[in-house]
């Protein structure tokens, strides 16, 4: 529209007054800031200048006319230098000449000239020119294929070809933005300059790198909170099945654990410790703006970038939805303008168990069992030689295998002037190291962006995958069907098949209830098929006044069914019932609708980016469970054929979250940076009277290096100090803690036969006052870039206190209910220091070495008011009660039990320590703190070498100072049951005088005279969990040849990668990362039950051979 | 004017977005879909919650009205040994229980309060129901049934634990969770009040014979009132209420109830809803409402479960049956079984292992045993039986000095099982005769301990300390007056700082 107030139609004048008032308000504020005032008055202008800036001319006109000037500084930023020659001219005439060919316009209000940028459509379009050039790596001079080149202000662009060449149509005097993954982005003006070659510098202290933040993006140099960006370059070099795997070892303040070695198993991620007792402890995942509570829908190959928001100032914009645990922001790959680009990654590999445990052979076990019985005073029994010599099975050899993995991922991207696309398909097939276990995933993703016109753009993105998962049972004792423990405890002389010759799998020779591991594995066919969809559609409207409006509607849908069939031909149990089948389904659907209004503007040295928004989301879950037994044929598994039904259930629930938020980023002169955020959330998960909560956050940064006094310090390229404080929230795990409920199924038959349905109070009563778990976090940090960005350091210190911890609190029995979910007094504190140092150690043309080392120290402590009863947790199935404790003054993940002071050489029993000094060992009272599963520090060391055409990538990581409760060893060294044991028990006490740390073998769980049995939960089973792991080592070769280029292959890169090549640890079990209890309860009890190894599926090591190619 | 257009679009979009959220107030109010929320509003909700209140007493997760009341009433007394290998039941039997961790003492306390809570939910909510499908009559009846149940549970609590916390509302209505204990008198006063309310609200019979026995009726309320008054020592009121329940044969005014001609019919599982049953719990085979615990009591061969069974008749009780020449009730109450070689070690202490070829087992409940552990017995359990009220009236008359009127009632009970009339005539002798008659008539029905307490606490202490095993050796119970009631479970002491423990614990 024209900048012409006088011809505004009458009916719109009212609105214009409003607009004008708004504008003038801004203008007046600006006047104040510039402290400009009119002093003298003159009506004619005389200027004779050449090659001067518009600003200079404006100043001259002002001086001569006495007119005051108001202008938006950014408006002049794109002006070019001009020549001007006016004599005795009017102000208007001088301005006209001055602004000719400039993207500016003006209006005079009495004695004030308001200068502003011309609206795009009325700007005189400079003639488009074609700009060509080559993009190269600054260090090596090698061309960069696939670099993105676009005109500033346009969303579309082109990509460089194989030789690094590009060609783009741009208005004269446009500015080109050039970016490439791993390199610093640059902006180059192209005025009259039709051949622009650009050498890009590799990332290091990449200050202009754009980082994805909540509801937007920000340049790294402007960030004032604790945000880490994950280097994703290695994801294409190894079979990475999950997002968490791609984060492991790389990010300070983020610990990634692989609690199970099952293919496709969920990983545990802790961002800055653990801060909840019963709620979620895992980070919130936001995938292309869609809040997701896991990443199952994502193939890591489709990920463009991952940012981890660690402190409250960064994560607070996500409020109560779980931001206390950090937020992992994921963006998927988008297309860019240019010809279609195809990236391929194909690989195949093999995996195997990292180690096997040394077990007793048949003869050694027979001796042990005889001794157990004798020591227990039972009738001496002897195992006949014929039994002992019948078999000598090492069951580990029978269940573990070399497990192949294959995968392929293809990515197609491109775009035209108005739209871009990215399409990907992938497939992975990974066998587990335990026979029959397998994970297959078929994935596809589509990402579309379209510029509809100059004010409207829209896009959509959808990820779909389907997984087929064949599972085996672990984390269970052998008598509960746990395969891993069964392989360890089943005696070597037990036979694979039952001796009766009916083809069913056999048992532990001494107990019909303890199937051998092959019976567990083959006895039940456990298959899960899941469909995951994550998608979003959005539209973005460009508004006047530097506003833009965006509306995004996203969904996540997970639909799964699980079938288990126990074949009557294979196990006794299934045989007796004629086959057992179960069929369970679940569907979790969530939508989230976000609407945001963004303001982005610069005034002189002031830059403001502000956003306000709303968000609403709703999750709906449905599940069903059916089971039955008695099938006419073992080949029919459908429940409709069963003769008896044992379960027939359906469930439904839903919950909602409604949010309002705002954020302002302000910077002055790129030196002083401020961010303020506020979010208001309401959720159905909370007490009716406390559904709403507010989450403010503030942070500030000071770029010391931009100060004048630092200009002379050339060694420092960048130095920024950051400080922030804010609040984040966490929701209860329970969906309806606010309501007292009456449970169904409490049926009755008044006449003894006709059942009428009834309801009875559930054991938990509602708490209408339940509120969020709220975390207040203080963070301060520094970013330093030294020696031409050769060395970069980011360090942060934080204190994070979580209050209002939600826990089901025991009620007086007389209330008739057992618990109410309440917000506990007291808090959990996580205090820590973390840093990452990255260095370009060698930076030669053909040889380079970049290294990044990160380290995180976190101290966790629970503080509750005096008199608060401890919570006992970490229940070890059948064999010893609770091994964990939550108690004031101790960290979460604490182990609790007796202290093993060695074996009494006279009795062969353990001398437990008399903790309370009452002269005797008192059950329970003599237990104490035995260490915590939380490490003192974690570290990661990531190296990338480039030697001519070879790349080498080495990722090491580790933890130090954590403890593991080795309940697997409890099974394997207790010597109280008629099961196999590890060779550690060969050192057992056998006669008075024996000096050893392994007590005597006694059958049964009886306590000796000291009242505490030898196998009790004690320091005997607590081990150091420290480790250093070679997570991945990759060697790759880059083919560089004209011949390939002529074939259209711009990149051909075979690679060989080793995963988990070695782990240096003192831990005696399979792997120090495993955790059984995190798998018991779907992750909700992770916080209080960490570091338990109890027959968990072992981790694998392996190699992969693959090829990356770009067409 | 494109800018304006955009501006309007934006304003509209923002307004729509904000508007949608704020208009839908229900967006944040999500209620459970798989269960009912406790403040229900329809007639069927109320009936369902009432069904659940009965179900809680009978389902397989409940123990108190399944067999723990027998532990309290018979094991604690001289009728049964604890049997089995459960130190906690031994603790009850041998008077060594401690407040911490005694399973039946803790679990029964928990369970009775859970059942009280189920009644409180009805009492709190049903008066507010506006559903026209719920008639005023039925509404009053439901509240009456709930009050009966609440009173019944409190009557069991107060006689076992003394004055307990009176929780008369759900905690959503009364959020004061840490309440002090009331006195026993206050608890009894509340029990009387609830039962009188129930008596007024409840019909004498419901639509079906079955419901007239399996639901709380006016007769049930009156019978329980009679029992409560007796336990309080209010024998005149006890007498009045016995007469409200008893048929004319026994000097009463109620034609609904009569003694069965055959004593065994009360327990054989084949005579549900009989005229002698005033209030009974129903079980159904193979569902959650089966009787579970009888498998723990019935003999190994009856149940095909070979472990050491619990709640085993004492030598003293066997002697008492034999001394009375009471063959009919003896055979209905006790089942002797040869412990064959199939059972590894099922002999309950103090029957010495290997010394007895045959062992006595309780034979009064759950005889219809399906032989499968998961199924449980479908036999009902009669909680209030007319014979109890007949003997209670005799007791009341005797205490009130009308000994001569009491004697025919005792003899009527004896006549049914072919026993000769009693010969004693003095008030003291008749009192003892009634006590003994009740022991034989009501063995394993959870009454003996409270009969003893009504008779004389000192007598109870002396009696228990004189108990001997099969070889005549004293069992050394060493009990004293503080053991007449249980301790308040430590779990509740820990939770509620206002609680004060019973003396001596």
mmCIF file of N, CA, C and O in Angstrom, chain A residues 666-701:
data_model
loop_
_atom_site.group_PDB
_atom_site.id
_atom_site.type_symbol
_atom_site.label_atom_id
_atom_site.label_comp_id
_atom_site.label_asym_id
_atom_site.label_seq_id
_atom_site.Cartn_x
_atom_site.Cartn_y
_atom_site.Cartn_z
ATOM 1 N N UNK A 666 15.857 -9.682 23.853
ATOM 2 C CA UNK A 666 16.276 -8.318 23.556
ATOM 3 C C UNK A 666 17.785 -8.276 23.571
ATOM 4 O O UNK A 666 18.432 -8.881 24.444
ATOM 5 N N UNK A 667 18.366 -7.588 22.577
ATOM 6 C CA UNK A 667 19.809 -7.412 22.646
ATOM 7 C C UNK A 667 20.145 -5.981 22.281
ATOM 8 O O UNK A 667 19.482 -5.347 21.450
ATOM 9 N N UNK A 668 21.153 -5.492 22.935
ATOM 10 C CA UNK A 668 21.621 -4.151 22.632
ATOM 11 C C UNK A 668 23.053 -4.253 22.118
ATOM 12 O O UNK A 668 23.948 -4.739 22.823
ATOM 13 N N UNK A 669 23.217 -3.833 20.887
ATOM 14 C CA UNK A 669 24.561 -3.752 20.311
ATOM 15 C C UNK A 669 25.277 -5.098 20.305
ATOM 16 O O UNK A 669 26.497 -5.156 20.384
ATOM 17 N N UNK A 670 24.499 -6.175 20.294
ATOM 18 C CA UNK A 670 25.080 -7.514 20.315
ATOM 19 C C UNK A 670 25.922 -7.762 21.561
ATOM 20 O O UNK A 670 26.681 -8.730 21.629
ATOM 21 N N UNK A 671 25.808 -6.876 22.518
ATOM 22 C CA UNK A 671 26.656 -7.001 23.705
ATOM 23 C C UNK A 671 25.839 -7.453 24.906
ATOM 24 O O UNK A 671 26.255 -8.286 25.683
ATOM 25 N N UNK A 672 24.688 -6.810 25.052
ATOM 26 C CA UNK A 672 23.871 -7.080 26.235
ATOM 27 C C UNK A 672 22.616 -7.802 25.785
ATOM 28 O O UNK A 672 21.857 -7.292 24.959
ATOM 29 N N UNK A 673 22.440 -8.959 26.308
ATOM 30 C CA UNK A 673 21.363 -9.828 25.840
ATOM 31 C C UNK A 673 20.435 -10.167 26.997
ATOM 32 O O UNK A 673 20.893 -10.487 28.096
ATOM 33 N N UNK A 674 19.152 -10.087 26.729
ATOM 34 C CA UNK A 674 18.177 -10.399 27.779
ATOM 35 C C UNK A 674 17.095 -11.289 27.199
ATOM 36 O O UNK A 674 16.671 -11.110 26.058
ATOM 37 N N UNK A 675 16.656 -12.231 27.987
ATOM 38 C CA UNK A 675 15.518 -13.054 27.583
ATOM 39 C C UNK A 675 14.571 -13.173 28.761
ATOM 40 O O UNK A 675 15.019 -13.416 29.882
ATOM 41 N N UNK A 676 13.302 -12.976 28.514
ATOM 42 C CA UNK A 676 12.300 -13.181 29.562
ATOM 43 C C UNK A 676 11.206 -14.063 28.985
ATOM 44 O O UNK A 676 10.773 -13.876 27.846
ATOM 45 N N UNK A 677 10.804 -15.039 29.754
ATOM 46 C CA UNK A 677 9.793 -15.999 29.296
ATOM 47 C C UNK A 677 8.746 -16.157 30.376
ATOM 48 O O UNK A 677 9.080 -16.126 31.561
ATOM 49 N N UNK A 678 7.516 -16.314 29.972
ATOM 50 C CA UNK A 678 6.520 -16.725 30.951
ATOM 51 C C UNK A 678 5.565 -17.702 30.280
ATOM 52 O O UNK A 678 5.260 -17.573 29.099
ATOM 53 N N UNK A 679 5.204 -18.689 31.032
ATOM 54 C CA UNK A 679 4.237 -19.654 30.506
ATOM 55 C C UNK A 679 3.209 -19.942 31.584
ATOM 56 O O UNK A 679 3.535 -20.020 32.763
ATOM 57 N N UNK A 680 1.983 -20.061 31.145
ATOM 58 C CA UNK A 680 0.897 -20.413 32.063
ATOM 59 C C UNK A 680 0.258 -21.689 31.531
ATOM 60 O O UNK A 680 -0.148 -21.753 30.368
ATOM 61 N N UNK A 681 0.210 -22.694 32.371
ATOM 62 C CA UNK A 681 -0.275 -24.003 31.951
ATOM 63 C C UNK A 681 -1.435 -24.467 32.810
ATOM 64 O O UNK A 681 -1.434 -24.251 34.017
ATOM 65 N N UNK A 682 -2.360 -25.141 32.184
ATOM 66 C CA UNK A 682 -3.418 -25.814 32.930
ATOM 67 C C UNK A 682 -3.502 -27.246 32.438
ATOM 68 O O UNK A 682 -3.387 -27.490 31.243
ATOM 69 N N UNK A 683 -3.664 -28.184 33.361
ATOM 70 C CA UNK A 683 -3.745 -29.573 32.929
ATOM 71 C C UNK A 683 -4.796 -30.332 33.712
ATOM 72 O O UNK A 683 -4.973 -30.129 34.910
ATOM 73 N N UNK A 684 -5.456 -31.239 33.011
ATOM 74 C CA UNK A 684 -6.468 -32.083 33.641
ATOM 75 C C UNK A 684 -5.860 -33.068 34.615
ATOM 76 O O UNK A 684 -6.563 -33.667 35.407
ATOM 77 N N UNK A 685 -4.527 -33.246 34.530
ATOM 78 C CA UNK A 685 -3.902 -34.223 35.424
ATOM 79 C C UNK A 685 -3.826 -33.713 36.860
ATOM 80 O O UNK A 685 -3.483 -34.465 37.753
ATOM 81 N N UNK A 686 -4.089 -32.428 37.049
ATOM 82 C CA UNK A 686 -3.885 -31.856 38.376
ATOM 83 C C UNK A 686 -5.184 -31.677 39.129
ATOM 84 O O UNK A 686 -6.270 -31.801 38.576
ATOM 85 N N UNK A 687 -5.027 -31.344 40.397
ATOM 86 C CA UNK A 687 -6.179 -31.141 41.260
ATOM 87 C C UNK A 687 -7.088 -30.067 40.707
ATOM 88 O O UNK A 687 -6.623 -29.033 40.226
ATOM 89 N N UNK A 688 -8.399 -30.305 40.775
ATOM 90 C CA UNK A 688 -9.387 -29.399 40.200
ATOM 91 C C UNK A 688 -9.127 -27.962 40.647
ATOM 92 O O UNK A 688 -9.271 -27.019 39.878
ATOM 93 N N UNK A 689 -8.723 -27.796 41.900
ATOM 94 C CA UNK A 689 -8.562 -26.430 42.391
ATOM 95 C C UNK A 689 -7.163 -25.883 42.138
ATOM 96 O O UNK A 689 -6.862 -24.770 42.518
ATOM 97 N N UNK A 690 -6.301 -26.678 41.533
ATOM 98 C CA UNK A 690 -4.930 -26.213 41.299
ATOM 99 C C UNK A 690 -4.466 -26.543 39.891
ATOM 100 O O UNK A 690 -3.314 -26.924 39.688
ATOM 101 N N UNK A 691 -5.374 -26.400 38.930
ATOM 102 C CA UNK A 691 -4.997 -26.854 37.586
ATOM 103 C C UNK A 691 -4.027 -25.922 36.877
ATOM 104 O O UNK A 691 -3.376 -26.320 35.929
ATOM 105 N N UNK A 692 -3.962 -24.679 37.345
ATOM 106 C CA UNK A 692 -3.141 -23.719 36.617
ATOM 107 C C UNK A 692 -1.857 -23.387 37.357
ATOM 108 O O UNK A 692 -1.837 -23.281 38.574
ATOM 109 N N UNK A 693 -0.793 -23.220 36.594
ATOM 110 C CA UNK A 693 0.481 -22.835 37.190
ATOM 111 C C UNK A 693 1.219 -21.881 36.262
ATOM 112 O O UNK A 693 1.015 -21.883 35.045
ATOM 113 N N UNK A 694 2.063 -21.031 36.848
ATOM 114 C CA UNK A 694 2.833 -20.059 36.069
ATOM 115 C C UNK A 694 4.313 -20.376 36.140
ATOM 116 O O UNK A 694 4.815 -20.731 37.195
ATOM 117 N N UNK A 695 4.976 -20.227 35.023
ATOM 118 C CA UNK A 695 6.390 -20.575 34.951
ATOM 119 C C UNK A 695 7.191 -19.439 34.319
ATOM 120 O O UNK A 695 7.313 -19.371 33.098
ATOM 121 N N UNK A 696 7.730 -18.554 35.121
ATOM 122 C CA UNK A 696 8.533 -17.458 34.581
ATOM 123 C C UNK A 696 10.001 -17.869 34.445
ATOM 124 O O UNK A 696 10.457 -18.787 35.142
ATOM 125 N N UNK A 697 10.714 -17.212 33.568
ATOM 126 C CA UNK A 697 12.156 -17.455 33.458
ATOM 127 C C UNK A 697 12.819 -16.211 32.883
ATOM 128 O O UNK A 697 12.235 -15.509 32.045
ATOM 129 N N UNK A 698 14.019 -15.943 33.348
ATOM 130 C CA UNK A 698 14.776 -14.783 32.880
ATOM 131 C C UNK A 698 16.211 -15.203 32.666
ATOM 132 O O UNK A 698 16.747 -16.007 33.425
ATOM 133 N N UNK A 699 16.832 -14.640 31.654
ATOM 134 C CA UNK A 699 18.266 -14.872 31.516
ATOM 135 C C UNK A 699 18.883 -13.669 30.835
ATOM 136 O O UNK A 699 18.217 -12.908 30.130
ATOM 137 N N UNK A 700 20.177 -13.507 31.087
ATOM 138 C CA UNK A 700 20.889 -12.371 30.531
ATOM 139 C C UNK A 700 22.265 -12.820 30.091
ATOM 140 O O UNK A 700 22.837 -13.755 30.652
ATOM 141 N N UNK A 701 22.777 -12.160 29.065
ATOM 142 C CA UNK A 701 24.121 -12.479 28.596
ATOM 143 C C UNK A 701 24.903 -11.197 28.348
ATOM 144 O O UNK A 701 24.337 -10.150 28.019
#
